[in-house]
């Protein structure tokens, strides 16, 4: 969402850095280490020439930011969207470092982006962008270097092209160079649902902590892509009442509860939520402030801001998206005593199963879906409890606790390694 020039709100990267600074100060982190961990390791800008279907040449701008490789290979998705900026990719790369550290994965953090509108590109044009992007990054990618995954606007097919391009250049099939691949090309069972499933796991855990019951919870989900739609399905199956959902075109709201399986069929047929019977229509932003108990922002950054945070009705927020809440909104939500499960914990299910995929590819031994889900649950529950324990011990919010835990782990590894001069 664009930030107005006259606004007090910060850019996406500044929002990440604002929380980083608070957590680093609480930890008493050495000033030098703070400087090192605040900035990325590498930022690569690419100009990607593509012959379009109409015969004309076009140049697309792409980025890959590697924030950290202190705890292992850089890890993080590739985003295809018309409004991607370097500032956003830089923030998302840092969040991957903190996210991987919160769930204790042996990865650093990275993120990629290409400024393009996948809705307006043919399959051939998308493939050309993906292959050239990958080829330009050959020296930087690899199972031991940097391992991409899907994000907004990319999917299993795009990951298959990344894998194939890399493999053709290194002269052998290297499935572990990318995660979120199709099942038949070294993908993991449960990866597609993993982020949504992780959200269900932390929502359950939050309710347990707050002493509330699932069947009393009215849930609103903003975003109906891979994360939001799976979260809606799994929460509905587990007995939560989904009362509102929204995609970029608009939202639907029904206080009596939405029949989610029917809604999923409707979206499959029509490509959007609009037109689903029996619900009020609401604007995409308005859905955030409708009445509910649990709000799950599962779209993009900077959605809960100083402009709407005081009107949020939910008492629990599960951040399925990356960076949906701004630093200014944090203070307002804290005053309202909203329990926020922060993004770097709440949406870590995706990268956790990406880690499982990478492990399976390297071993050439594939797990059952039950085993993937069981291990995911174990790791998400442990991380949730780690974060809440940290929050109580240090008297900080779960968000600052998650940053502190992550920064502490990365700083400790950096101190052990030392600086190579
Ligand atoms: N794009 C997802 C995220 O933001 C997944 C990243 C990954 O699996 O590497 O967490």
Tab-separated table of N, CA, C and O and ligand atoms in Angstrom, residues 75-78 96 99 111 147-151 179 191 195 322 347 350-351 354, ligand 1:
chain	number	residue	atom	x	y	z
A	75	UNK	N	17.722	-17.686	2.540
A	75	UNK	CA	16.463	-18.362	2.196
A	75	UNK	C	15.363	-17.333	2.080
A	75	UNK	O	15.238	-16.454	2.941
A	76	UNK	N	14.546	-17.453	1.047
A	76	UNK	CA	13.406	-16.546	0.938
A	76	UNK	C	12.812	-16.517	-0.451
A	76	UNK	O	13.473	-16.878	-1.438
A	77	UNK	N	11.579	-16.090	-0.527
A	77	UNK	CA	10.793	-16.187	-1.755
A	77	UNK	C	11.168	-15.174	-2.826
A	77	UNK	O	12.009	-14.287	-2.633
A	78	UNK	N	10.513	-15.340	-3.990
A	78	UNK	CA	10.612	-14.381	-5.095
A	78	UNK	C	9.207	-13.845	-5.346
A	78	UNK	O	8.257	-14.617	-5.507
A	96	UNK	N	13.086	-12.510	6.630
A	96	UNK	CA	13.387	-13.940	6.467
A	96	UNK	C	14.486	-14.377	7.437
A	96	UNK	O	14.424	-15.470	8.004
A	99	UNK	N	12.784	-14.549	10.816
A	99	UNK	CA	11.803	-15.649	10.820
A	99	UNK	C	12.506	-17.006	10.959
A	99	UNK	O	12.132	-17.834	11.782
A	111	UNK	N	15.419	-12.273	-0.123
A	111	UNK	CA	14.144	-12.114	-0.828
A	111	UNK	C	14.431	-11.610	-2.231
A	111	UNK	O	15.425	-10.913	-2.447
A	147	UNK	N	18.539	-20.050	-1.476
A	147	UNK	CA	17.494	-20.988	-1.899
A	147	UNK	C	16.143	-20.252	-1.989
A	147	UNK	O	15.489	-20.039	-0.976
A	148	UNK	N	15.721	-19.861	-3.195
A	148	UNK	CA	14.436	-19.163	-3.338
A	148	UNK	C	13.222	-20.061	-3.088
A	148	UNK	O	13.356	-21.272	-2.887
A	149	UNK	N	12.058	-19.448	-3.101
A	149	UNK	CA	10.780	-20.131	-2.863
A	149	UNK	C	9.684	-19.239	-3.441
A	149	UNK	O	9.945	-18.115	-3.853
A	150	UNK	N	8.439	-19.711	-3.449
A	150	UNK	CA	7.362	-18.851	-3.948
A	150	UNK	C	7.035	-17.728	-2.971
A	150	UNK	O	7.286	-17.825	-1.773
A	151	UNK	N	6.484	-16.663	-3.495
A	151	UNK	CA	5.917	-15.573	-2.711
A	151	UNK	C	4.804	-14.997	-3.589
A	151	UNK	O	4.392	-15.633	-4.574
A	179	UNK	N	12.737	-24.157	-3.209
A	179	UNK	CA	11.675	-24.933	-2.552
A	179	UNK	C	10.304	-24.432	-3.019
A	179	UNK	O	10.220	-23.411	-3.698
A	191	UNK	N	3.725	-28.669	1.573
A	191	UNK	CA	4.336	-27.332	1.434
A	191	UNK	C	3.306	-26.287	1.046
A	191	UNK	O	3.313	-25.172	1.546
A	195	UNK	N	1.975	-22.570	5.148
A	195	UNK	CA	1.856	-21.267	5.818
A	195	UNK	C	0.500	-21.168	6.508
A	195	UNK	O	0.401	-20.741	7.671
A	322	UNK	N	3.541	-10.875	5.569
A	322	UNK	CA	4.763	-10.270	6.076
A	322	UNK	C	4.532	-8.779	6.264
A	322	UNK	O	4.067	-8.099	5.350
A	347	UNK	N	3.692	-16.631	10.347
A	347	UNK	CA	3.722	-17.174	8.980
A	347	UNK	C	4.962	-18.018	8.702
A	347	UNK	O	5.271	-18.324	7.551
A	350	UNK	N	5.482	-21.710	6.376
A	350	UNK	CA	5.903	-21.869	4.974
A	350	UNK	C	7.380	-22.193	4.871
A	350	UNK	O	7.776	-23.201	4.274
A	351	UNK	N	8.204	-21.370	5.497
A	351	UNK	CA	9.648	-21.600	5.370
A	351	UNK	C	10.080	-22.837	6.172
A	351	UNK	O	11.070	-23.489	5.827
A	354	UNK	N	9.563	-25.454	3.820
A	354	UNK	CA	10.613	-25.286	2.805
A	354	UNK	C	11.913	-25.923	3.290
A	354	UNK	O	12.634	-26.558	2.519
B	1	LIG	N1	7.662	-16.489	0.826
B	1	LIG	C1	7.472	-17.213	2.040
B	1	LIG	C2	7.742	-16.326	3.237
B	1	LIG	O1	7.675	-15.133	3.143
B	1	LIG	C3	8.259	-18.512	2.067
B	1	LIG	C4	9.736	-18.374	2.010
B	1	LIG	C5	10.477	-19.706	1.876
B	1	LIG	O2	9.841	-20.741	1.980
B	1	LIG	O3	11.688	-19.658	1.667
B	1	LIG	O4	7.971	-16.792	4.324
